[in-house]
């Protein structure tokens, strides 16, 4: 089945830019979705179809996808962005929905 | 507004079964798939399967084939996930989430903690 690889952790200072990667074989040919999960809460969709934002998600959240890597970019990071972030793709295989292992974003 | 409200926490013994419900409101229940995702403490998200509330069609992750059953009652806009032959490794928070074929999970339930312990 398809595998998505994320770094376990990313750290960034407030006001800086955080980039969280999601690696997969030819992931650029798939649509990637990103979720934010804060402790004790359900995940929230923050980016879908590589780079689109749901209503209510700040413009600071953006995404890109090419080759073997998709990236979630959070600009002007705030303390409230501290959370776990998961990438997800649909793969037309035996287990169609696949999540990455998650990345813990720490705001220093 | 769209809401998915799940049933409360459960404690089960090994070998037992658990059935978690997910009541939808704020949209047409039969127009979107319901997916189930679980998360063990300190671990990542694990997709379990999907159900089309209109047709009742389902698709399960290989890991759960033979142990999971997803059903629905359209008259009350509620989806169910039943997991059998529980073991301690099934202790986790179980989420339902609205989605569709290749469509992202745009709304999630609040989660249901299932604890498996003797």
PDB file of C-alpha atoms in Angstrom, chain B:
ATOM      1  CA  UNK B   1     -24.331  23.917  10.592  1.00  0.00           C
ATOM      2  CA  UNK B   2     -22.872  20.503   9.869  1.00  0.00           C
ATOM      3  CA  UNK B   3     -22.364  18.395  12.967  1.00  0.00           C
ATOM      4  CA  UNK B   4     -21.330  14.833  13.646  1.00  0.00           C
ATOM      5  CA  UNK B   5     -22.084  13.805  17.218  1.00  0.00           C
ATOM      6  CA  UNK B   6     -20.705  10.522  18.476  1.00  0.00           C
ATOM      7  CA  UNK B   7     -21.754   8.260  21.307  1.00  0.00           C
ATOM      8  CA  UNK B   8     -19.981   8.254  24.640  1.00  0.00           C
ATOM      9  CA  UNK B   9     -16.918   6.487  25.941  1.00  0.00           C
ATOM     10  CA  UNK B  10     -16.930   2.709  26.265  1.00  0.00           C
ATOM     11  CA  UNK B  11     -15.014   0.217  28.369  1.00  0.00           C
ATOM     12  CA  UNK B  12     -14.917  -3.322  27.044  1.00  0.00           C
ATOM     13  CA  UNK B  13     -13.256  -6.587  27.950  1.00  0.00           C
ATOM     14  CA  UNK B  14     -10.970  -8.407  25.530  1.00  0.00           C
ATOM     15  CA  UNK B  15     -12.939 -10.490  23.074  1.00  0.00           C
ATOM     16  CA  UNK B  16     -16.034  -8.324  23.303  1.00  0.00           C
ATOM     17  CA  UNK B  17     -17.506  -6.041  20.632  1.00  0.00           C
ATOM     18  CA  UNK B  18     -18.169  -2.314  20.627  1.00  0.00           C
ATOM     19  CA  UNK B  19     -20.597  -0.287  18.536  1.00  0.00           C
ATOM     20  CA  UNK B  20     -20.013   3.443  18.139  1.00  0.00           C
ATOM     21  CA  UNK B  21     -22.634   5.753  16.670  1.00  0.00           C
ATOM     22  CA  UNK B  22     -22.257   8.970  14.712  1.00  0.00           C
ATOM     23  CA  UNK B  23     -25.334  11.180  14.315  1.00  0.00           C
ATOM     24  CA  UNK B  24     -25.232  13.641  11.431  1.00  0.00           C
ATOM     25  CA  UNK B  25     -27.099  16.924  11.201  1.00  0.00           C
ATOM     26  CA  UNK B  26     -27.017  20.084   9.133  1.00  0.00           C
ATOM     27  CA  UNK B  27     -26.761  18.356   5.752  1.00  0.00           C
ATOM     28  CA  UNK B  28     -28.311  15.560   3.713  1.00  0.00           C
ATOM     29  CA  UNK B  29     -26.985  12.424   5.386  1.00  0.00           C
ATOM     30  CA  UNK B  30     -27.156  10.297   2.235  1.00  0.00           C
ATOM     31  CA  UNK B  31     -25.113  12.717   0.138  1.00  0.00           C
ATOM     32  CA  UNK B  32     -21.698  12.113   1.706  1.00  0.00           C
ATOM     33  CA  UNK B  33     -19.687   9.082   2.765  1.00  0.00           C
ATOM     34  CA  UNK B  34     -18.925   8.477   6.421  1.00  0.00           C
ATOM     35  CA  UNK B  35     -15.384   7.390   7.192  1.00  0.00           C
ATOM     36  CA  UNK B  36     -14.044   5.983  10.445  1.00  0.00           C
ATOM     37  CA  UNK B  37     -10.576   6.832  11.717  1.00  0.00           C
ATOM     38  CA  UNK B  38      -8.965   5.788  14.951  1.00  0.00           C
ATOM     39  CA  UNK B  39      -6.096   7.135  17.011  1.00  0.00           C
ATOM     40  CA  UNK B  40      -4.315   5.331  19.815  1.00  0.00           C
ATOM     41  CA  UNK B  41      -2.895   7.502  22.571  1.00  0.00           C
ATOM     42  CA  UNK B  42       0.142   9.372  21.323  1.00  0.00           C
ATOM     43  CA  UNK B  43      -0.131   7.795  17.878  1.00  0.00           C
ATOM     44  CA  UNK B  44      -1.188   8.928  14.421  1.00  0.00           C
ATOM     45  CA  UNK B  45      -4.432   8.685  12.508  1.00  0.00           C
ATOM     46  CA  UNK B  46      -5.433   5.297  11.147  1.00  0.00           C
ATOM     47  CA  UNK B  47      -8.168   4.967   8.519  1.00  0.00           C
ATOM     48  CA  UNK B  48     -10.536   2.055   9.166  1.00  0.00           C
ATOM     49  CA  UNK B  49     -13.073   2.224   6.379  1.00  0.00           C
ATOM     50  CA  UNK B  50     -15.893   4.073   4.670  1.00  0.00           C
ATOM     51  CA  UNK B  51     -19.615   3.695   4.166  1.00  0.00           C
ATOM     52  CA  UNK B  52     -21.937   5.240   1.626  1.00  0.00           C
ATOM     53  CA  UNK B  53     -25.107   6.047   3.589  1.00  0.00           C
ATOM     54  CA  UNK B  54     -27.211   6.109   0.436  1.00  0.00           C
ATOM     55  CA  UNK B  55     -26.374   2.647  -0.854  1.00  0.00           C
ATOM     56  CA  UNK B  56     -24.993   1.075   2.291  1.00  0.00           C
ATOM     57  CA  UNK B  57     -21.860   0.105   0.375  1.00  0.00           C
ATOM     58  CA  UNK B  58     -18.748  -0.197   2.468  1.00  0.00           C
ATOM     59  CA  UNK B  59     -14.996  -0.507   2.107  1.00  0.00           C
ATOM     60  CA  UNK B  60     -12.743  -1.604   4.930  1.00  0.00           C
ATOM     61  CA  UNK B  61      -9.016  -1.308   5.483  1.00  0.00           C
ATOM     62  CA  UNK B  62      -7.326  -4.660   5.101  1.00  0.00           C
ATOM     63  CA  UNK B  63      -6.204  -4.581   8.712  1.00  0.00           C
ATOM     64  CA  UNK B  64      -9.800  -4.582   9.940  1.00  0.00           C
ATOM     65  CA  UNK B  65     -11.407  -6.901   7.387  1.00  0.00           C
ATOM     66  CA  UNK B  66     -13.500  -9.495   9.173  1.00  0.00           C
ATOM     67  CA  UNK B  67     -13.616  -7.530  12.443  1.00  0.00           C
ATOM     68  CA  UNK B  68     -15.331  -4.286  11.489  1.00  0.00           C
ATOM     69  CA  UNK B  69     -18.852  -3.626  10.282  1.00  0.00           C
ATOM     70  CA  UNK B  70     -20.168  -0.225   9.222  1.00  0.00           C
ATOM     71  CA  UNK B  71     -23.901   0.327   8.976  1.00  0.00           C
ATOM     72  CA  UNK B  72     -26.414   3.136   9.012  1.00  0.00           C
ATOM     73  CA  UNK B  73     -29.971   4.097   9.842  1.00  0.00           C
ATOM     74  CA  UNK B  74     -31.013   6.743   7.344  1.00  0.00           C
ATOM     75  CA  UNK B  75     -34.260   7.502   9.189  1.00  0.00           C
ATOM     76  CA  UNK B  76     -32.243   9.002  12.031  1.00  0.00           C
ATOM     77  CA  UNK B  77     -29.170  10.086  10.011  1.00  0.00           C
ATOM     78  CA  UNK B  78     -26.877   7.905  12.067  1.00  0.00           C
ATOM     79  CA  UNK B  79     -23.887   5.814  11.095  1.00  0.00           C
ATOM     80  CA  UNK B  80     -22.472   2.979  13.164  1.00  0.00           C
ATOM     81  CA  UNK B  81     -19.114   1.290  13.432  1.00  0.00           C
ATOM     82  CA  UNK B  82     -18.902  -2.057  15.181  1.00  0.00           C
ATOM     83  CA  UNK B  83     -15.546  -3.625  15.993  1.00  0.00           C
ATOM     84  CA  UNK B  84     -15.452  -7.192  17.277  1.00  0.00           C
ATOM     85  CA  UNK B  85     -12.920  -9.475  18.957  1.00  0.00           C
ATOM     86  CA  UNK B  86     -11.483  -6.525  20.803  1.00  0.00           C
ATOM     87  CA  UNK B  87      -7.950  -6.628  22.135  1.00  0.00           C
ATOM     88  CA  UNK B  88      -5.945  -4.186  24.188  1.00  0.00           C
ATOM     89  CA  UNK B  89      -4.365  -2.732  21.033  1.00  0.00           C
ATOM     90  CA  UNK B  90      -7.818  -1.504  19.988  1.00  0.00           C
ATOM     91  CA  UNK B  91      -7.824   0.997  22.842  1.00  0.00           C
ATOM     92  CA  UNK B  92      -8.097   4.290  20.999  1.00  0.00           C
ATOM     93  CA  UNK B  93     -10.234   7.296  20.170  1.00  0.00           C
ATOM     94  CA  UNK B  94     -12.527   6.500  17.257  1.00  0.00           C
ATOM     95  CA  UNK B  95     -13.658   9.308  14.956  1.00  0.00           C
ATOM     96  CA  UNK B  96     -16.283   9.478  12.257  1.00  0.00           C
ATOM     97  CA  UNK B  97     -15.652  11.956   9.459  1.00  0.00           C
ATOM     98  CA  UNK B  98     -17.636  13.149   6.460  1.00  0.00           C
ATOM     99  CA  UNK B  99     -16.068  12.663   3.081  1.00  0.00           C
ATOM    100  CA  UNK B 100     -16.504  11.178  -0.358  1.00  0.00           C
ATOM    101  CA  UNK B 101     -14.629   9.269  -2.997  1.00  0.00           C
ATOM    102  CA  UNK B 102     -11.238  10.981  -3.077  1.00  0.00           C
ATOM    103  CA  UNK B 103     -12.780  13.959  -1.230  1.00  0.00           C
ATOM    104  CA  UNK B 104     -11.180  15.220   1.995  1.00  0.00           C
ATOM    105  CA  UNK B 105     -12.728  14.738   5.416  1.00  0.00           C
ATOM    106  CA  UNK B 106     -14.282  18.136   5.942  1.00  0.00           C
ATOM    107  CA  UNK B 107     -16.199  17.489   9.173  1.00  0.00           C
ATOM    108  CA  UNK B 108     -15.296  15.222  12.057  1.00  0.00           C
ATOM    109  CA  UNK B 109     -17.097  13.902  15.091  1.00  0.00           C
ATOM    110  CA  UNK B 110     -15.759  14.720  18.542  1.00  0.00           C
ATOM    111  CA  UNK B 111     -14.327  11.237  18.990  1.00  0.00           C
ATOM    112  CA  UNK B 112     -15.258   8.270  21.165  1.00  0.00           C
ATOM    113  CA  UNK B 113     -12.748   6.721  23.542  1.00  0.00           C
ATOM    114  CA  UNK B 114     -12.890   2.947  23.552  1.00  0.00           C
ATOM    115  CA  UNK B 115     -10.874   1.279  26.279  1.00  0.00           C
ATOM    116  CA  UNK B 116     -10.234  -2.447  26.133  1.00  0.00           C
ATOM    117  CA  UNK B 117      -9.158  -3.836  29.472  1.00  0.00           C
ATOM    118  CA  UNK B 118      -9.674  -6.964  31.522  1.00  0.00           C
TER     119      UNK B 118
END
